[in-house]
Coordinates of C-alpha atoms and ligand atoms in Angstrom, one line a residue:
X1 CA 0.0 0.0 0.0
X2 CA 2.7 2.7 1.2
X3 CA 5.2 1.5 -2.0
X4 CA 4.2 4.4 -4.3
X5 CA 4.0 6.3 -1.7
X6 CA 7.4 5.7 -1.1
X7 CA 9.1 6.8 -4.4
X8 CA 7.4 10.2 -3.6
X9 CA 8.9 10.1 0.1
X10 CA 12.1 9.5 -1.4
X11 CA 12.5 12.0 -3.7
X12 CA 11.6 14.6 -1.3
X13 CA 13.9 13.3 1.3
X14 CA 16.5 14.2 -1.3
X15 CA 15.8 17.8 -1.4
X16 CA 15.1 17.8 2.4
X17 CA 18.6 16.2 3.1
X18 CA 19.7 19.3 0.7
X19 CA 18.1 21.6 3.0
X20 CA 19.5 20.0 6.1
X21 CA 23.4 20.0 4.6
X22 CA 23.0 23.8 3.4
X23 CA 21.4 24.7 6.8
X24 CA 24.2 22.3 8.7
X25 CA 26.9 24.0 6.5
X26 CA 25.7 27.0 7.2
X27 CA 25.4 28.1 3.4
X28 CA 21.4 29.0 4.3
X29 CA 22.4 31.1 7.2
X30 CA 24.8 33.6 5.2
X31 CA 22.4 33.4 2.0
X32 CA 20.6 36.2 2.1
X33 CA 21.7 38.6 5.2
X34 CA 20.6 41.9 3.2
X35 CA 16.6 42.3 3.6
X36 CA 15.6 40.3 7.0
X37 CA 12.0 41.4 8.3
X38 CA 13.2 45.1 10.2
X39 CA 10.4 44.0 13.0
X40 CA 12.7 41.7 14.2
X41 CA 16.3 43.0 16.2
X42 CA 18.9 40.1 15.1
X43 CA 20.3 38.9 18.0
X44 CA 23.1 36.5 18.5
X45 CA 22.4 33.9 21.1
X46 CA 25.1 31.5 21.1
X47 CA 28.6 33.8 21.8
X48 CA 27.4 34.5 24.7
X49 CA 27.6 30.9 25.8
X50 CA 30.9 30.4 24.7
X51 CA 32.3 30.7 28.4
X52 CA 29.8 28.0 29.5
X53 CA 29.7 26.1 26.3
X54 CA 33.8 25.6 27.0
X55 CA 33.3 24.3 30.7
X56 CA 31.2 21.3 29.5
X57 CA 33.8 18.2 30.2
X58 CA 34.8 16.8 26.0
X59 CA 32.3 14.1 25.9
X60 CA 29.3 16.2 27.3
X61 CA 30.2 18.9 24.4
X62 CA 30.4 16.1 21.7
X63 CA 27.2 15.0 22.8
X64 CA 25.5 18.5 22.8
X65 CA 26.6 19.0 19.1
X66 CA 25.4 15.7 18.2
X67 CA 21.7 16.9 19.8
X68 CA 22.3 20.5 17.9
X69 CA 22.7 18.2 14.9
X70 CA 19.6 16.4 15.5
X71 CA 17.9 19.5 16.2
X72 CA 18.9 21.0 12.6
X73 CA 17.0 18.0 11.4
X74 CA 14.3 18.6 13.3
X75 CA 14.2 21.9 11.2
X76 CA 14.2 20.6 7.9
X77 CA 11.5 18.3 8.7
X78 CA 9.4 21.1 9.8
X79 CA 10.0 23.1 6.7
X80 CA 8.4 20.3 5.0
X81 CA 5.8 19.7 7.4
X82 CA 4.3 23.5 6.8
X83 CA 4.5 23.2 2.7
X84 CA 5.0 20.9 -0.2
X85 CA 6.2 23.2 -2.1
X86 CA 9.0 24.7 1.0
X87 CA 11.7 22.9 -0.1
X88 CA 12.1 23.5 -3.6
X89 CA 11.0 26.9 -3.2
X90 CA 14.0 27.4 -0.8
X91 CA 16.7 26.2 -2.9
X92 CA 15.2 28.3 -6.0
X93 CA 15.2 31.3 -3.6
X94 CA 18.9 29.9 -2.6
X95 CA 20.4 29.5 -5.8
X96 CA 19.3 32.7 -6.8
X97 CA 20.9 34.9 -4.0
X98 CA 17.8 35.7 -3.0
X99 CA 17.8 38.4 0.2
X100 CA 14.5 36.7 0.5
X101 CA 16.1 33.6 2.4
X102 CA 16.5 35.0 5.5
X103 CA 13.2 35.7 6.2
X104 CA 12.0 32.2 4.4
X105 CA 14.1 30.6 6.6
X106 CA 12.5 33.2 9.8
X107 CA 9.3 32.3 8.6
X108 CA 9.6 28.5 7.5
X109 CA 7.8 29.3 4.5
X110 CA 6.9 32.3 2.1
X111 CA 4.6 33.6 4.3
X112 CA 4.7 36.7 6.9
X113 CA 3.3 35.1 10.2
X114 CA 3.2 38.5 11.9
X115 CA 0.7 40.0 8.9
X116 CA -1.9 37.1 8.5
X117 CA 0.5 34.9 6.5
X118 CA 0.9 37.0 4.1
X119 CA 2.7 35.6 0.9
X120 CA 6.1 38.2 0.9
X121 CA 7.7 35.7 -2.2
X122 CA 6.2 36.3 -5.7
X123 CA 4.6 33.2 -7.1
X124 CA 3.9 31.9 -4.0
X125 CA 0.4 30.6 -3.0
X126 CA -2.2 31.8 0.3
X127 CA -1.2 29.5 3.1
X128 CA -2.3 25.8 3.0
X129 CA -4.7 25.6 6.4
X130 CA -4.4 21.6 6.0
X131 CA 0.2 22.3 5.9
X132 CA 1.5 19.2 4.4
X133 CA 0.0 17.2 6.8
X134 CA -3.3 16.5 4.2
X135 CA -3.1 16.1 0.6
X136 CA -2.9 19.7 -1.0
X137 CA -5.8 19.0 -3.5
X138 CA -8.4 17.1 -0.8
X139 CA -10.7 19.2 0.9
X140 CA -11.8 19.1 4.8
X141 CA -14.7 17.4 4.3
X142 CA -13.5 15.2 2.0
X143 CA -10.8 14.1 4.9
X144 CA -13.5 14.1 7.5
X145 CA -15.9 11.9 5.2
X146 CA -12.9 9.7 4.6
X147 CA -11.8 9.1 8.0
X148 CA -15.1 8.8 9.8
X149 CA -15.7 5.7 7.7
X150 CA -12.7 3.6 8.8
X151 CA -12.6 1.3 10.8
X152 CA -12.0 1.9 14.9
X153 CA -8.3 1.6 14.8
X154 CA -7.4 2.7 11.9
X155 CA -9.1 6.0 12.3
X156 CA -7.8 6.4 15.2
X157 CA -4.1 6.3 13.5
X158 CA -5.8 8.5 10.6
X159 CA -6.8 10.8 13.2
X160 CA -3.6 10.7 15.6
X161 CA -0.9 13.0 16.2
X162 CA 1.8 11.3 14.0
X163 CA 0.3 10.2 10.7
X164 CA 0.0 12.3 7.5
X165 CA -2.9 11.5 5.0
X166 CA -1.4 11.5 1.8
X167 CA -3.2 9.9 -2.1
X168 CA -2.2 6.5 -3.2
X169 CA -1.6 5.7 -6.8
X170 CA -5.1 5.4 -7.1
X171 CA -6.3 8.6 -6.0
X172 CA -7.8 7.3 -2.2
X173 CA -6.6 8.2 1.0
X174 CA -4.2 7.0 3.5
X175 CA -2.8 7.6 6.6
X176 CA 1.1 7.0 6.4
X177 CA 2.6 7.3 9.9
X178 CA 5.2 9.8 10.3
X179 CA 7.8 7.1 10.9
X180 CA 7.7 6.4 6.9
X181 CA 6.8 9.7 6.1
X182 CA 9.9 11.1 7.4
X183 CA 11.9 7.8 7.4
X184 CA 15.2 9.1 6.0
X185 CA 15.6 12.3 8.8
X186 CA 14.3 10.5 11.6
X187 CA 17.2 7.6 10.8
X188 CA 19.0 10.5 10.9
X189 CA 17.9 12.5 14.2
X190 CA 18.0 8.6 15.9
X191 CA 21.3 7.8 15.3
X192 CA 22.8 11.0 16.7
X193 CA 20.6 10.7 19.7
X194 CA 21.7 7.2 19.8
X195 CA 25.6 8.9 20.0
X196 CA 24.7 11.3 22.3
X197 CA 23.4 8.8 24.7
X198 CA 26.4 7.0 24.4
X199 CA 28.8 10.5 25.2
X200 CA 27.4 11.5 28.5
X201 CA 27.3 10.1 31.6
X202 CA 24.5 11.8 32.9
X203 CA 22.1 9.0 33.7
X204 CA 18.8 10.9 33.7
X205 CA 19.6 12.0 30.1
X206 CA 21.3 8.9 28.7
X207 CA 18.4 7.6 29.5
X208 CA 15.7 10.1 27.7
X209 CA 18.0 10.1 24.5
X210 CA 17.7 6.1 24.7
X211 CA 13.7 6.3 24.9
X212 CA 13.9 9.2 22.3
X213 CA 16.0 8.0 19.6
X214 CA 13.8 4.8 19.7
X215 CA 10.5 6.7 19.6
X216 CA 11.7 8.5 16.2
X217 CA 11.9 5.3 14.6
X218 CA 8.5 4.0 16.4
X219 CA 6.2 7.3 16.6
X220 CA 5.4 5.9 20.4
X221 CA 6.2 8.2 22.6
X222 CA 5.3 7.5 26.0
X223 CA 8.3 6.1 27.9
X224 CA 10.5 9.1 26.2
X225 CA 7.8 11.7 27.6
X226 CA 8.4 10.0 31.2
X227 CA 12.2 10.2 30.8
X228 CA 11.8 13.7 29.6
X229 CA 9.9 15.1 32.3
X230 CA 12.9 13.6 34.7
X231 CA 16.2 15.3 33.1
X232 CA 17.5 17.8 35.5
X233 CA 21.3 18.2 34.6
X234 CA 23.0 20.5 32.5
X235 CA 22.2 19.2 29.0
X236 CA 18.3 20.0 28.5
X237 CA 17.2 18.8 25.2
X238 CA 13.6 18.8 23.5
X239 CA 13.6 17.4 20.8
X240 CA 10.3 15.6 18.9
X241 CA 6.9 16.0 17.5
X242 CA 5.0 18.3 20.1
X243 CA 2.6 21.1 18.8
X244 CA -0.3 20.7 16.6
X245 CA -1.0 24.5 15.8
X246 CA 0.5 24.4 12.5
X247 CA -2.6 21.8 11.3
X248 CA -5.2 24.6 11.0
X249 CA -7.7 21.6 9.9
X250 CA -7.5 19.5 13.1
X251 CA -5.3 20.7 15.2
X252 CA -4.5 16.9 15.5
X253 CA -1.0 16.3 13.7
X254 CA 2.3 17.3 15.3
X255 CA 4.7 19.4 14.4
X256 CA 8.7 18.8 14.6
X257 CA 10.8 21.1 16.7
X258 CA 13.6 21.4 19.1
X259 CA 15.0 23.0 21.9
X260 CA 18.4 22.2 23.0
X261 CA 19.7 24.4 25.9
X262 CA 22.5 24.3 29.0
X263 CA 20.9 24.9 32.8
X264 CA 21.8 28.6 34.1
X265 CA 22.5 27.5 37.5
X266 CA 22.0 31.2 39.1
X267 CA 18.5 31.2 38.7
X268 CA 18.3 27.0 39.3
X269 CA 19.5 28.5 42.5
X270 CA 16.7 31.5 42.9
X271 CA 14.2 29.1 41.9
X272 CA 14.9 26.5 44.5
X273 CA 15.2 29.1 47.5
X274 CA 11.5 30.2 46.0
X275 CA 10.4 27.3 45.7
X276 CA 10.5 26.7 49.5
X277 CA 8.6 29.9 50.2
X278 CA 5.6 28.3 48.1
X279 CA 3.5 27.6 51.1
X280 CA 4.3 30.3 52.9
X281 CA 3.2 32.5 50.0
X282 CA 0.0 30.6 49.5
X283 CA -0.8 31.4 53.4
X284 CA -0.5 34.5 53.2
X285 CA -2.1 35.6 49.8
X286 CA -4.0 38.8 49.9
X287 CA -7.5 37.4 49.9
X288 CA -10.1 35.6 52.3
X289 CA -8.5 32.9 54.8
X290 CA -10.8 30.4 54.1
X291 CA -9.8 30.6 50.6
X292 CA -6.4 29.9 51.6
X293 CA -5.0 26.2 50.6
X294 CA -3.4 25.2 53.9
X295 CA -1.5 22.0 52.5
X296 CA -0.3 22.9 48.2
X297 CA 0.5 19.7 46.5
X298 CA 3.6 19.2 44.8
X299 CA 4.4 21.6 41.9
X300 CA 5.2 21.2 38.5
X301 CA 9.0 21.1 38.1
X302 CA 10.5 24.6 36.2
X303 CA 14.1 24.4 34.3
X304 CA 15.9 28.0 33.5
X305 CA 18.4 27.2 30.5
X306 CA 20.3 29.3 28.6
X307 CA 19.2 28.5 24.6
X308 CA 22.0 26.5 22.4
X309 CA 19.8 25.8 19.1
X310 CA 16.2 25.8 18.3
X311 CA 14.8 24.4 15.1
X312 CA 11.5 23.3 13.5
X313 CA 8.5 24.5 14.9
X314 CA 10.1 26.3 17.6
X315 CA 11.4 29.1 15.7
X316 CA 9.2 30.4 13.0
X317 CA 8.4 34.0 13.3
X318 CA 8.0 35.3 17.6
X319 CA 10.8 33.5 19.6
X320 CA 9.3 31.3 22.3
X321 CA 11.0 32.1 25.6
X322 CA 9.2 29.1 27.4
X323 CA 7.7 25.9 27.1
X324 CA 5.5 23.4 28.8
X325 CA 5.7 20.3 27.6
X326 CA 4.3 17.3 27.5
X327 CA 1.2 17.6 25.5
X328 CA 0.3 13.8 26.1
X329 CA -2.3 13.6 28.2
X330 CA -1.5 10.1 29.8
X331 CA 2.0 11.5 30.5
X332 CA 0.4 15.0 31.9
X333 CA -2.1 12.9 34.4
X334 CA 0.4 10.8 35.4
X335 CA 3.9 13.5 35.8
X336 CA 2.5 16.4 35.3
X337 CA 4.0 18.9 33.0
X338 CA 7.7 20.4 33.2
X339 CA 8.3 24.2 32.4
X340 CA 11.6 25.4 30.8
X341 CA 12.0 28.9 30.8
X342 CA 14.9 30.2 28.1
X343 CA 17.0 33.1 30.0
X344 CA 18.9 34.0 27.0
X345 CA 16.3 34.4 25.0
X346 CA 14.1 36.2 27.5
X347 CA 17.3 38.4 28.0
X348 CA 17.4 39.2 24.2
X349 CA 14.1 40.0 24.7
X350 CA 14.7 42.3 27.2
X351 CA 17.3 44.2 25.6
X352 CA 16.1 44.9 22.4
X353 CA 12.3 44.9 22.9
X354 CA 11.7 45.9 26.4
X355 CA 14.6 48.6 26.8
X356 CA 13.3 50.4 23.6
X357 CA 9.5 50.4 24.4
X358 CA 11.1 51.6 28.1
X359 CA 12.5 54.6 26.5
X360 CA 9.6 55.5 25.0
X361 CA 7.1 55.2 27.3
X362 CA 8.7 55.9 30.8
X363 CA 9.5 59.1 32.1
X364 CA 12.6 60.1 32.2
X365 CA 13.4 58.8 36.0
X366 CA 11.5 56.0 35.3
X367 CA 14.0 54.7 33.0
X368 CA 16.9 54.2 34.9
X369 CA 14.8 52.4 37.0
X370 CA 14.6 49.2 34.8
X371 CA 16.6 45.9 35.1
X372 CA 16.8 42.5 33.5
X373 CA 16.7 41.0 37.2
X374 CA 13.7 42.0 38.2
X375 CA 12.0 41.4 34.4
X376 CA 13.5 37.7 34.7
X377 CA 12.4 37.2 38.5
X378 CA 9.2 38.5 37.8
X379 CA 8.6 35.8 35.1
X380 CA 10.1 33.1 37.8
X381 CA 7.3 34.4 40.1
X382 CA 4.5 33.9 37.1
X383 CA 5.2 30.4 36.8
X384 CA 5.0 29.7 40.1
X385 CA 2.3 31.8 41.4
X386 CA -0.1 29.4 38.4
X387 CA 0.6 26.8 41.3
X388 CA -1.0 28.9 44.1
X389 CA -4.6 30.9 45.0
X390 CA -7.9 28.8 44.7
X391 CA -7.9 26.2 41.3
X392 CA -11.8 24.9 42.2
X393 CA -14.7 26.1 43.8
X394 CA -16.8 23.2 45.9
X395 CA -14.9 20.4 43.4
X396 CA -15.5 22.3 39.8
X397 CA -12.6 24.0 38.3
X398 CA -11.8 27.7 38.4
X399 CA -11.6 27.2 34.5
X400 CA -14.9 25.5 33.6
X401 CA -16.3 28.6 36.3
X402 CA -15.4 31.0 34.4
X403 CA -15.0 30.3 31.2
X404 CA -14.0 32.5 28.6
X405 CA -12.8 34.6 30.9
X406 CA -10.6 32.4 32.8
X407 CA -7.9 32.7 30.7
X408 CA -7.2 36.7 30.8
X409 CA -8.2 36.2 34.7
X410 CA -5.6 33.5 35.5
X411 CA -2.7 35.2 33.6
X412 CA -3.8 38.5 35.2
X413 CA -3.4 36.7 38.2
X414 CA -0.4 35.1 38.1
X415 CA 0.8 38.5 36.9
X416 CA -0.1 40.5 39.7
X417 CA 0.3 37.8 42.5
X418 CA 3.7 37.2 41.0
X419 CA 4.3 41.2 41.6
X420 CA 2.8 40.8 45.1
X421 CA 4.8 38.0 46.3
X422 CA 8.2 39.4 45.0
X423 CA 7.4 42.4 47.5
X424 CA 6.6 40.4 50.5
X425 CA 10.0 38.1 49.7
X426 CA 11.7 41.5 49.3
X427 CA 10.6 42.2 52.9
X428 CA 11.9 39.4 54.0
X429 CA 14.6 39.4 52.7
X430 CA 14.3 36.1 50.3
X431 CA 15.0 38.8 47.0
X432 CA 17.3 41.4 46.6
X433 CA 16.8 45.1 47.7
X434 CA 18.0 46.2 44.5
X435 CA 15.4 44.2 42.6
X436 CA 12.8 45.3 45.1
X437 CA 13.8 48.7 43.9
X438 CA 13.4 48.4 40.0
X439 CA 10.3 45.9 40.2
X440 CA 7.5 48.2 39.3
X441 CA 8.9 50.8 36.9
X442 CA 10.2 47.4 34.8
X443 CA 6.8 46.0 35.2
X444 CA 5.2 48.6 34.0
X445 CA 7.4 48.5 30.8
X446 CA 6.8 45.3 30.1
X447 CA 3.1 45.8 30.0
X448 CA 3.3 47.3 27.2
X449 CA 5.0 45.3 25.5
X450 CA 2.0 42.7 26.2
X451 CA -1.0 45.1 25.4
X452 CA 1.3 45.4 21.9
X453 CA 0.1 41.9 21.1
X454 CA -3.2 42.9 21.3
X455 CA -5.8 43.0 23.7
X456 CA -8.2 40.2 21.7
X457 CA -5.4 37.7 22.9
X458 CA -5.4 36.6 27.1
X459 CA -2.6 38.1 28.0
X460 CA -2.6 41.7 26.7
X461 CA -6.3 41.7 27.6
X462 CA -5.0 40.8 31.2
X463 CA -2.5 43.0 31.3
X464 CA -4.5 45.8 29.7
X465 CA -6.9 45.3 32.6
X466 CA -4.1 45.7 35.5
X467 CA -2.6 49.1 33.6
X468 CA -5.8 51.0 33.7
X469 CA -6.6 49.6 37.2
X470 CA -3.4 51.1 38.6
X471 CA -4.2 54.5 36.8
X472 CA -7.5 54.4 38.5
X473 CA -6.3 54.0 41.7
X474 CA -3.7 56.5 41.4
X475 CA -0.4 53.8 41.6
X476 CA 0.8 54.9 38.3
X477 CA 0.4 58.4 36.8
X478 CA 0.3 60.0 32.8
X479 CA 2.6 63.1 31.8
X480 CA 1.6 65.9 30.0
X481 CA 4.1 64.6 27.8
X482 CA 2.4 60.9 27.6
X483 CA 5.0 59.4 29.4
X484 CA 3.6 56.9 32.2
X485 CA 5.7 56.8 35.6
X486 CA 4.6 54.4 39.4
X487 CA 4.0 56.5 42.0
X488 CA 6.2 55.1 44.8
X489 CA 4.2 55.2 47.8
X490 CA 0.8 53.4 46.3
X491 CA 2.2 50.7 43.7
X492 CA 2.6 47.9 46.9
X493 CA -0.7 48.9 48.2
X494 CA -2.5 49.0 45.0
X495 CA -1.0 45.5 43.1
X496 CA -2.1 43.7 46.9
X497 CA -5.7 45.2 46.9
X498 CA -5.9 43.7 42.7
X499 CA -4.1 40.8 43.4
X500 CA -7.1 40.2 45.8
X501 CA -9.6 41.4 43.6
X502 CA -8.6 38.5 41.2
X503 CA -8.0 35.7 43.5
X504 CA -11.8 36.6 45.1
X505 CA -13.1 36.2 41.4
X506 CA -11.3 33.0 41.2
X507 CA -12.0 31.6 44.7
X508 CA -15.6 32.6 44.3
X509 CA -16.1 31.1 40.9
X510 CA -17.2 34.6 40.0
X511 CA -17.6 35.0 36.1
X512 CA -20.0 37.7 36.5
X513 CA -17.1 39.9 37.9
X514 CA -14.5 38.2 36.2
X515 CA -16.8 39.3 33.2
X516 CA -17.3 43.1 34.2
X517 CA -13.5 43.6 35.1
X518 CA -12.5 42.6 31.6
X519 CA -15.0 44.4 29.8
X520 CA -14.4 47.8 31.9
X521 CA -10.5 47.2 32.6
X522 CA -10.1 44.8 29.8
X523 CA -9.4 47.7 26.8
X524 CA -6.8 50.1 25.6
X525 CA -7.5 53.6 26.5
X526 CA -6.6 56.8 24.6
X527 CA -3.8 57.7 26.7
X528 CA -2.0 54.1 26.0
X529 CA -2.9 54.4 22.7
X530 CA -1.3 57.0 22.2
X531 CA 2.0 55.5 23.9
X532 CA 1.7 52.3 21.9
X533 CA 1.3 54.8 18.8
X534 CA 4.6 55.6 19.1
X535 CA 6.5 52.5 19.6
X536 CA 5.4 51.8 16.0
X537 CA 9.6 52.0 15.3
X538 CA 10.7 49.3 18.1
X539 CA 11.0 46.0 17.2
X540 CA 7.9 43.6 17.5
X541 CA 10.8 40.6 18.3
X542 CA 13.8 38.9 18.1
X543 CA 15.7 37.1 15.0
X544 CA 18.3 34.5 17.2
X545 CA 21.5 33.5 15.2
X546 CA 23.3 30.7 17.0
Ligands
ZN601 ZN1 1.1 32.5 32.4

């Protein structure tokens, strides 16, 4: 059944190996540096890691660039993954000296992510919803039609996570599972991890590129997910099908990326010392006592790494500066999920997006009042602060109470809690003064930099809602000038009274307030218009180079 299939698979292996050696050599990389997409700041992530990078003992190194080679794999696969027609666009755009490759390559495809997927080569087509995961001339229904009458368990692989539905020779449908799909890569990507495994002697990761490099070659992958959630040494790797955003169809088939990055063992550090403070935190959170949990269960592990590599569908267009992964849900009830947050990236970040929108929006005092510490800790205390405050209300979940609005409430929330618990470990003394003393004025930046994604989005609605309630409540003031500054002696008071505000809502199951906050708080107002007006010249992101 698969053996015409087949001939097609291998002749676009061919052109995908192509694709991996010119990236590999890096021939893709100094293709086209002329025209790159000016909304994002190039930023070059690896240098920076040389120091660490060089303290790695010889086999751990040989086995990180044997994971950075997998990871380039990864890539290619995902360029094929979006578009049948990627990779021979690519090497046309290649050949020709294109200044188009650079942002083809930023993109993973000839379309502008940031404007709607917008085609920016000529020639090139609107955006396939269905990627390359469906046939390119079948339609949704047809799919749908198709796999509803199959049999139990084969529409189960039809519908899973790591098949493609391709056309056989004689026009019908079939599912083709990704590990002959993508057979020649995934050889590949196995037999490096397989090396890698071999090179360190850290156990716990040994052991999850064992697992991994046989899931490749078997698309189950259960036992690797387990491993996964376990590594904790200095080698992070994710590497795998994960994310099924890029089938706009289904949502149902997974796309390959990877994430290879070294621990930062300052914050490892912070986080633990925080970590410790969790209960005490919960008892004290500004809201009801009764709505206090006197005895938190365990939390999900966090990992701070500084980023190596990323590939596939982990760079395309924004940079993501954290993960939670599994997406498994057998693996997720059973482990839990395991959050990586990426420090270099979120430092990048920082320096070209958030120092900009900084100087533009702050008042002048305000500005010298900003630092990466207390952007990074702030993001530490996010995570964390998910954990605490009230998740169900008499045995239903805070999320099915308030529905639509539990998103913007419960990043709101971790937002502002996260602000209010950095003050009280200030006070005691758990956080540096000096962050203490920066905290709110590089808050404030950064909220702005989230209301820039837009407010029909959770989190820039959320954070929308928390601006104007601190100009309504006089803890942060407009210039005649439009620049926005905190007013010192009301922030603390002000971020406690919302922070318990929004825990209420959530403890009482409230959706009727959570409703009424976002529609009053929820919007942009003239005055932060008219700042985000002007940061129309700062860069929406980064560009990494590694
Ligand atoms: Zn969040």
């Amino acid at each position: 059944m698969y053996k015409s299939l087949f001939v097609s698979v291998r002749q676009r292996v061919t052109s995908t190996l192509l694709v991996s050696t010119l990236a590999l050599s890096g021939v893709i990389a100094v293709a086209g540096n002329a025209k790159a997409d000016q909304r994002f700041a190039p930023v070059d992530l690896r240098t920076p890691l040389n120091a660490q990078l060089a303290a790695l003992p010889p086999k751990e190194r040989q086995a990180l660039d044997k994971l950075v080679e997998a990871a380039h794999l990864m890539d290619a696969l995902f360029l094929r993954q979006v578009w049948v027609g990627n990779e021979p666009m690519l090497l046309r755009l290649v050949e020709s000296h294109s200044p188009l490759v650079e942002d083809f390559l930023l993109y993973k495809g000839p379309w502008s992510r940031l404007d709607k997927d917008k085609p920016f080569v000529t020639g090139a087509p609107s955006k396939p919803p269905q990627a390359n995961f469906y046939p390119l001339d079948a339609t949704k229904a047809e799919v749908e039609a198709w796999m509803s009458r199959l049999p139990t368990v084969e529409q189960t692989a039809a519908r899973g996570f790591f098949t493609t539905i391709r056309r056989g020779a004689d026009k019908k449908l079939v599912a083709v599972p990704y590990r002959l799909e993508y057979a020649a890569e995934l050889g590949e990507a196995s037999r490096l991890l397989s090396e890698a495994a071999a090179l360190t002697s850290d156990a716990k990761l040994k052991d999850f590129l064992v697992k991994r490099a046989a899931a490749l070659l078997s698309d189950d992958y259960y036992a690797s997910d387990v491993a996964w959630m376990a590594i904790d040494g200095v080698i992070e790797p994710t590497l795998g099908p994960y994310e099924v955003y890029e089938d706009e169809w289904f949502n149902a088939k997974a796309a390959y990326e990877a994430f290879i990055g070294l621990r930062d063992e300052a914050e490892t550090q912070k986080l633990a010392r925080f970590s410790s403070s969790l209960q005490e935190l919960e008892s004290h959170l500004p809201m009801a006592p009764a709505l206090r949990n006197p005895k938190i269960g365990a939390t999900a592990p966090i990992r701070v790494v500084n980023q190596v590599f990323a590939g596939g569908d982990a760079r395309h267009g924004v940079t993501t500066a954290a993960y939670n992964l599994p997406n498994d849900e057998r693996v997720t009830r059973e482990k839990g999920t395991k959050r990586v947050m990426l420090k270099n990236v979120q430092e990048a970040k920082f320096a070209k997006v958030l120092l900009p929108i900084a100087a533009v929006v702050l008042d002048k005092a305000g500005q010298s009042q900003i630092g990466f510490d207390a952007f990074f800790t702030h993001i530490l205390m996010h995570e964390l602060l998910h954990g605490l405050g009230p998740h169900s209300v008499a045995g239903v979940t805070v999320r099915a109470k308030l529905e639509g609005a539990y998103s913007a409430i419960e990043e709101a929330k971790a937002d502002i809690s996260g602000l209010w618990a950095m003050q009280y470990l200030v006070d005691k003394g758990v956080i540096d003064k000096k962050i203490g003393a920066t905290m709110y004025t590089t808050y404030l930046a950064s909220t702005f930099r989230s209301i820039r994604f837009g407010t029909n989005e959770a989190h820039g609605k959320g954070t929308a809602m928390q601006l104007n309630y601190f100009l309504d409540h006089g803890a942060v003031k407009v210039s005649a000038d439009g620049t926005f500054a905190v007013v010192p002696g009301k922030i603390a008071a002000v971020v406690a009274e919302l922070a318990g505000v929004l825990l209420t809502v959530e403890g009482h199951g409230d959706k009727k307030e959570a409703d009424r906050l976002l529609a009053t708080l929820g919007v942009v107002r003239p005055e932060v218009q008219r700042a985000l007006d002007r940061l129309k010249a700062v860069p929406v992101d980064i560009a990494p180079t590694y």
